[in-house]
Coordinates of C-alpha atoms in Angstrom, one line a residue:
M1 CA 26.0 -3.6 -27.5
E2 CA 26.6 -3.3 -31.3
E3 CA 24.2 -0.3 -31.3
M4 CA 26.2 1.4 -28.6
K5 CA 29.5 0.8 -30.4
S6 CA 28.1 2.1 -33.7
S7 CA 26.5 5.1 -32.0
A8 CA 29.8 6.2 -30.4
L9 CA 31.9 5.5 -33.4
E10 CA 29.6 7.3 -35.8
R11 CA 30.1 10.5 -33.7
G12 CA 33.8 10.6 -34.4
M13 CA 35.0 8.6 -31.5
S14 CA 37.9 6.3 -32.3
R15 CA 37.9 2.7 -31.1
R16 CA 41.0 3.4 -29.1
S17 CA 39.7 6.6 -27.4
L18 CA 36.4 4.9 -26.6
L19 CA 38.2 1.9 -25.0
K20 CA 40.6 4.2 -23.1
W21 CA 37.9 6.3 -21.5
A22 CA 35.1 3.8 -21.2
G23 CA 37.4 1.8 -19.1
L24 CA 37.1 4.4 -16.4
A25 CA 33.4 4.0 -16.3
T26 CA 33.5 0.4 -15.4
V27 CA 36.0 0.3 -12.7
G28 CA 35.0 -2.5 -10.4
S29 CA 33.1 -4.3 -13.1
A30 CA 35.6 -4.9 -15.9
A31 CA 39.2 -5.4 -14.9
L32 CA 40.7 -4.4 -18.3
G33 CA 44.1 -2.8 -19.2
A34 CA 44.1 0.4 -21.1
T35 CA 46.6 2.3 -23.2
G36 CA 48.1 4.2 -20.3
C37 CA 51.8 5.2 -20.2
V38 CA 53.2 4.3 -16.9
G39 CA 57.0 4.0 -17.4
F40 CA 59.6 6.7 -17.7
N41 CA 62.6 4.5 -18.8
E42 CA 63.6 6.2 -22.1
K43 CA 64.6 4.2 -25.2
T44 CA 68.0 5.2 -26.4
P45 CA 67.6 7.8 -29.2
I46 CA 68.7 6.6 -32.6
S47 CA 70.7 9.8 -32.9
D48 CA 72.9 8.9 -30.0
T49 CA 75.2 6.7 -32.0
G50 CA 78.3 8.9 -32.0
D51 CA 78.1 9.1 -35.7
V52 CA 77.6 12.3 -37.7
D53 CA 73.9 12.6 -38.3
E54 CA 73.1 14.0 -41.7
N55 CA 69.4 13.9 -41.1
P56 CA 68.4 17.1 -39.3
G57 CA 64.9 15.7 -38.7
E58 CA 61.6 17.7 -38.5
W59 CA 60.2 19.6 -35.5
I60 CA 56.5 18.8 -35.2
P61 CA 54.0 20.3 -32.7
C62 CA 52.5 17.7 -30.4
S63 CA 50.0 17.7 -27.6
C64 CA 50.9 17.8 -24.0
W65 CA 50.1 15.1 -21.4
V66 CA 46.8 16.5 -20.5
D67 CA 44.8 19.8 -20.5
C68 CA 46.2 21.4 -17.3
G69 CA 45.0 24.8 -18.2
S70 CA 48.4 26.4 -18.8
K71 CA 48.7 25.4 -22.4
G72 CA 52.4 24.7 -22.4
F73 CA 53.6 24.2 -25.9
N74 CA 55.4 20.9 -26.9
K75 CA 57.1 20.0 -30.1
A76 CA 58.9 16.8 -31.1
L77 CA 62.0 16.3 -33.2
V78 CA 61.2 13.4 -35.5
K79 CA 63.9 11.5 -37.4
N80 CA 63.2 8.5 -39.5
G81 CA 59.7 8.2 -37.9
E82 CA 61.0 8.2 -34.3
V83 CA 60.8 11.0 -31.7
V84 CA 64.4 11.7 -30.6
R85 CA 63.9 14.9 -28.6
L86 CA 61.3 17.3 -27.2
G87 CA 61.3 21.0 -27.4
T88 CA 59.1 23.9 -26.4
D89 CA 58.1 27.5 -27.4
K90 CA 60.7 29.7 -29.1
S91 CA 58.4 31.6 -31.3
H92 CA 59.1 35.0 -29.7
E93 CA 61.1 36.7 -27.0
D94 CA 60.0 35.9 -23.5
S95 CA 58.6 38.7 -21.3
P96 CA 56.3 39.0 -18.3
D97 CA 53.5 40.4 -20.3
C98 CA 53.9 37.9 -23.2
P99 CA 55.6 34.8 -21.8
Q100 CA 56.7 32.0 -24.0
L101 CA 54.4 29.0 -23.7
R102 CA 57.1 26.8 -22.2
G103 CA 56.3 23.1 -21.6
C104 CA 56.8 22.0 -18.0
A105 CA 59.0 19.2 -16.9
R106 CA 56.1 16.7 -16.9
G107 CA 55.0 17.8 -20.4
R108 CA 58.5 17.4 -21.8
S109 CA 58.8 13.9 -20.3
L110 CA 56.4 12.6 -23.0
R111 CA 59.2 11.0 -25.0
G112 CA 60.2 8.9 -22.0
M113 CA 56.5 7.9 -21.5
I114 CA 56.1 6.9 -25.1
F115 CA 59.1 4.6 -25.1
G116 CA 58.8 3.5 -21.4
A117 CA 59.6 -0.1 -20.9
D118 CA 56.6 -0.5 -18.6
R119 CA 54.1 1.1 -21.0
I120 CA 51.0 -1.1 -21.6
K121 CA 50.8 -1.3 -25.4
Y122 CA 47.8 -3.5 -25.8
P123 CA 44.6 -4.4 -23.8
M124 CA 44.7 -7.1 -21.1
K125 CA 42.1 -8.6 -18.8
R126 CA 42.3 -10.6 -15.6
K127 CA 42.4 -14.2 -16.6
N128 CA 39.5 -15.3 -14.3
W129 CA 37.4 -12.2 -14.8
Q130 CA 34.2 -12.8 -16.9
P131 CA 31.5 -10.3 -17.9
G132 CA 28.1 -10.4 -16.1
G133 CA 29.1 -9.1 -12.6
G134 CA 28.7 -11.0 -9.3
E135 CA 30.6 -14.2 -9.0
A136 CA 31.7 -14.1 -12.7
A137 CA 34.0 -11.2 -11.9
H138 CA 35.9 -13.2 -9.3
G139 CA 36.6 -10.1 -7.2
E140 CA 38.4 -12.2 -4.6
L141 CA 41.3 -12.6 -7.1
R142 CA 41.9 -8.9 -7.5
G143 CA 45.6 -8.2 -7.0
R144 CA 46.4 -11.9 -7.3
D145 CA 45.0 -12.9 -10.6
E146 CA 47.1 -13.4 -13.8
W147 CA 46.7 -11.2 -16.8
E148 CA 46.1 -12.3 -20.4
R149 CA 46.3 -10.3 -23.6
I150 CA 43.1 -9.7 -25.6
S151 CA 42.4 -8.0 -28.9
W152 CA 41.1 -4.4 -29.3
D153 CA 37.8 -5.7 -30.6
E154 CA 37.4 -8.1 -27.6
A155 CA 38.2 -5.3 -25.2
L156 CA 35.8 -2.9 -26.8
D157 CA 33.0 -5.6 -26.8
L158 CA 33.6 -6.4 -23.1
I159 CA 33.5 -2.8 -22.0
A160 CA 30.5 -1.9 -24.2
G161 CA 28.7 -5.0 -23.0
E162 CA 29.3 -4.2 -19.3
I163 CA 28.1 -0.6 -19.7
E164 CA 25.0 -1.9 -21.4
R165 CA 24.5 -4.5 -18.6
I166 CA 24.8 -1.9 -15.9
L167 CA 22.4 0.5 -17.6
D168 CA 19.8 -2.2 -18.2
T169 CA 20.1 -3.5 -14.6
Y170 CA 20.5 -0.4 -12.6
G171 CA 19.7 2.5 -14.9
N172 CA 21.9 5.4 -15.7
E173 CA 22.5 6.2 -12.0
G174 CA 24.4 2.9 -11.8
I175 CA 27.4 4.6 -13.4
L176 CA 29.4 7.2 -11.6
L177 CA 32.0 9.4 -13.3
P178 CA 34.3 10.9 -10.7
G179 CA 34.5 14.6 -10.1
G180 CA 35.8 16.7 -13.0
V181 CA 35.6 14.1 -15.8
P182 CA 32.2 14.8 -17.3
Q183 CA 32.4 18.5 -16.7
R184 CA 35.8 18.8 -18.3
M185 CA 35.3 16.2 -21.0
G186 CA 31.6 16.4 -21.7
D187 CA 32.2 17.0 -25.4
V188 CA 34.5 14.1 -26.1
E189 CA 35.2 10.5 -25.1
I190 CA 33.7 9.2 -21.9
G191 CA 31.6 12.2 -20.9
R192 CA 30.2 12.5 -24.4
L193 CA 29.6 8.7 -24.5
M194 CA 27.6 8.7 -21.3
Y195 CA 25.5 11.7 -22.4
I196 CA 24.7 9.9 -25.6
K197 CA 23.5 7.0 -23.5
G198 CA 21.2 9.1 -21.3
G199 CA 23.5 10.5 -18.6
C200 CA 25.2 9.2 -15.4
L201 CA 25.9 10.3 -11.9
E202 CA 28.4 13.0 -11.5
Q203 CA 30.2 14.7 -8.6
T204 CA 30.1 18.4 -7.8
G205 CA 33.5 20.1 -8.1
A206 CA 36.7 18.9 -9.8
V207 CA 39.3 16.3 -9.3
S208 CA 41.9 19.0 -8.5
S209 CA 40.0 21.9 -7.0
G210 CA 37.2 20.4 -5.0
A211 CA 34.3 22.8 -4.4
W212 CA 36.4 25.8 -5.4
T213 CA 35.1 25.4 -9.0
E214 CA 31.6 26.4 -7.7
M215 CA 32.7 29.0 -5.1
A216 CA 35.0 30.8 -7.4
K217 CA 32.1 31.8 -9.7
L218 CA 30.3 33.5 -6.8
I219 CA 33.1 35.9 -6.1
G220 CA 34.0 36.7 -9.7
M221 CA 37.0 34.6 -10.2
P222 CA 37.9 31.8 -12.7
E223 CA 38.4 28.3 -11.4
E224 CA 42.2 28.3 -10.9
Q225 CA 43.3 31.9 -10.2
N226 CA 42.6 35.5 -11.1
D227 CA 43.8 37.1 -14.3
R228 CA 47.6 37.0 -14.4
M229 CA 47.8 40.7 -15.0
D230 CA 45.4 41.6 -12.2
M231 CA 47.1 39.3 -9.8
R232 CA 50.1 41.7 -9.7
S233 CA 47.8 44.2 -8.0
S234 CA 47.0 41.8 -5.1
D235 CA 48.1 42.7 -1.6
V236 CA 48.5 39.1 -0.3
I237 CA 48.5 35.7 -2.0
V238 CA 48.1 32.7 0.3
L239 CA 49.6 29.4 -0.9
W240 CA 47.8 26.7 1.2
A241 CA 49.5 23.4 0.7
S242 CA 50.4 24.6 -2.8
N243 CA 53.8 23.9 -4.3
P244 CA 53.5 24.9 -8.0
A245 CA 57.3 24.9 -8.5
W246 CA 57.0 21.1 -8.2
S247 CA 53.5 19.9 -8.5
R248 CA 51.5 22.4 -10.7
A249 CA 52.0 21.9 -14.4
G250 CA 52.5 24.9 -16.7
L251 CA 53.1 28.5 -15.9
P252 CA 51.5 29.4 -12.4
N253 CA 54.9 29.7 -10.7
Y254 CA 56.1 32.0 -13.5
Q255 CA 53.1 34.2 -12.9
Y256 CA 53.7 34.2 -9.1
L257 CA 57.3 35.3 -9.7
Q258 CA 55.9 38.4 -11.6
C259 CA 53.6 39.1 -8.6
R260 CA 56.5 38.9 -6.2
D261 CA 58.6 41.3 -8.3
A262 CA 55.5 43.6 -8.2
G263 CA 55.6 43.7 -4.4
V264 CA 52.8 41.2 -3.6
K265 CA 53.2 39.5 -0.2
F266 CA 53.1 35.7 -0.2
I267 CA 52.1 33.5 2.8
C268 CA 52.8 29.7 2.5
V269 CA 51.0 27.2 4.8
D270 CA 52.6 23.8 4.4
P271 CA 54.1 21.0 6.5
F272 CA 57.2 21.2 4.3
Y273 CA 59.4 24.2 3.4
T274 CA 58.9 23.7 -0.3
P275 CA 60.9 25.1 -3.2
T276 CA 57.9 27.4 -3.8
A277 CA 58.1 28.7 -0.2
R278 CA 61.8 29.4 -0.6
A279 CA 61.3 31.2 -3.9
L280 CA 58.2 33.2 -3.1
T281 CA 57.1 33.6 0.5
D282 CA 57.5 36.4 3.0
D283 CA 55.8 34.3 5.8
Y284 CA 56.1 30.6 6.0
I285 CA 53.7 28.8 8.4
P286 CA 54.6 25.2 9.2
I287 CA 51.7 23.1 10.1
R288 CA 51.3 19.5 11.2
P289 CA 49.7 17.2 8.6
G290 CA 45.9 16.8 9.2
T291 CA 45.6 19.9 11.3
D292 CA 44.7 22.4 8.6
S293 CA 41.0 22.2 9.3
A294 CA 41.7 23.1 12.9
M295 CA 43.7 26.0 11.8
L296 CA 41.0 27.2 9.5
L297 CA 38.4 27.0 12.3
G298 CA 40.7 29.0 14.5
M299 CA 41.0 31.7 11.8
A300 CA 37.2 31.7 11.5
Y301 CA 36.9 32.1 15.3
V302 CA 39.1 35.2 15.2
L303 CA 37.2 36.7 12.4
I304 CA 33.8 36.1 14.0
S305 CA 34.7 37.0 17.6
Q306 CA 36.7 40.1 16.7
D307 CA 34.6 41.5 13.9
D308 CA 33.1 45.0 14.5
P309 CA 31.5 46.6 11.4
S310 CA 32.1 50.1 12.7
T311 CA 35.7 49.9 14.2
N312 CA 37.2 46.6 13.0
P313 CA 35.4 45.1 9.9
L314 CA 36.8 41.7 9.3
I315 CA 33.9 39.9 7.6
D316 CA 32.2 40.7 4.3
W317 CA 28.6 40.4 5.5
D318 CA 27.2 41.5 2.2
F319 CA 28.8 38.6 0.5
L320 CA 27.5 36.1 3.1
E321 CA 24.0 37.6 2.8
R322 CA 24.0 37.3 -1.0
C323 CA 26.0 34.2 -1.8
T324 CA 25.8 31.7 1.2
I325 CA 23.4 29.8 3.3
G326 CA 23.9 28.3 6.7
F327 CA 26.4 30.8 8.1
D328 CA 24.2 31.9 11.0
A329 CA 20.9 30.8 12.4
D330 CA 19.0 33.4 10.4
H331 CA 20.2 32.0 7.0
M332 CA 19.6 28.2 7.4
P333 CA 18.0 26.2 4.6
E334 CA 14.3 25.5 5.1
G335 CA 13.7 22.6 7.4
A336 CA 17.2 22.6 8.9
D337 CA 17.9 22.9 12.6
P338 CA 18.9 26.6 13.3
K339 CA 21.5 25.3 15.8
D340 CA 23.5 23.6 13.0
N341 CA 24.7 26.9 11.6
Y342 CA 28.4 27.5 11.0
K343 CA 28.8 30.6 13.2
D344 CA 27.5 28.9 16.4
Y345 CA 29.5 25.8 15.6
V346 CA 32.7 27.8 15.5
L347 CA 31.9 29.7 18.6
G348 CA 30.8 26.6 20.5
T349 CA 27.5 28.1 21.4
Y350 CA 25.7 24.8 21.9
G351 CA 28.6 22.9 23.4

């Protein structure tokens, strides 16, 4: 246990970051609190006294809530050691080709998160939980147990000890890091920690994008979207259950607005007529929740049944030939039943 702690700390990992991220690896084994920020109740700024404030404060660049990929810029106004306001990019004039790196609403809520009344400020553990797994964990008390405060050293020892126990008992495959965490954070914190310890089980894809992270590479696109300049030359952009005006941090909606102004057609598929649909879409397709798979299968049926390479080409057969397996009976993996191919499934060939 001490060897594990020393190994991680010697590689530049702080105790606090190790505790924060290692806690994710032992979900279900160690019921420990972390340094998460869960509240949004803001503390009253010290500048809101009604008095003339002779201290202008200092604007300091600060990190955003997470790496969302849009790189919105945040800065904090600090007075007397306290953050009293958040701001964003004003380094140059805003334009479509060189937009300001504006922080989104979520990124600019950090002040409220820092001073949130419900923020957990120190580690805690379930009162009846003990290390060692099995009965010692008292899993029957989850959701009903009391919590007790523990020191940072104790929390670090418990988490490190449980990781070591699981590795010794079950091997490295006994620890699963959910999709996206190792791939996105493999050089720091929990991903780096587990690679130092010999690896762990991972999931293909990402927490936000599923298997698209793998498929996008095959068709020459980055993970999230095409180049923001090249997007303006698109004919159609389909937003399938996507509402970036509300739920996508950063600048995607800004880029989509430039596409709309360039004449790109937008189609939105969503159960709700969202703010994004109102702002962008030419065609809105309402859909019942849970029926999107049926709709996709229906679209595949039309493509397959109406495709004619000479008069009505609807399918890129060259792409299917080069980049996929299992589409039809002639391209199944070795040992697989040819009847299980996707084309015959869509057409109902075998009932």
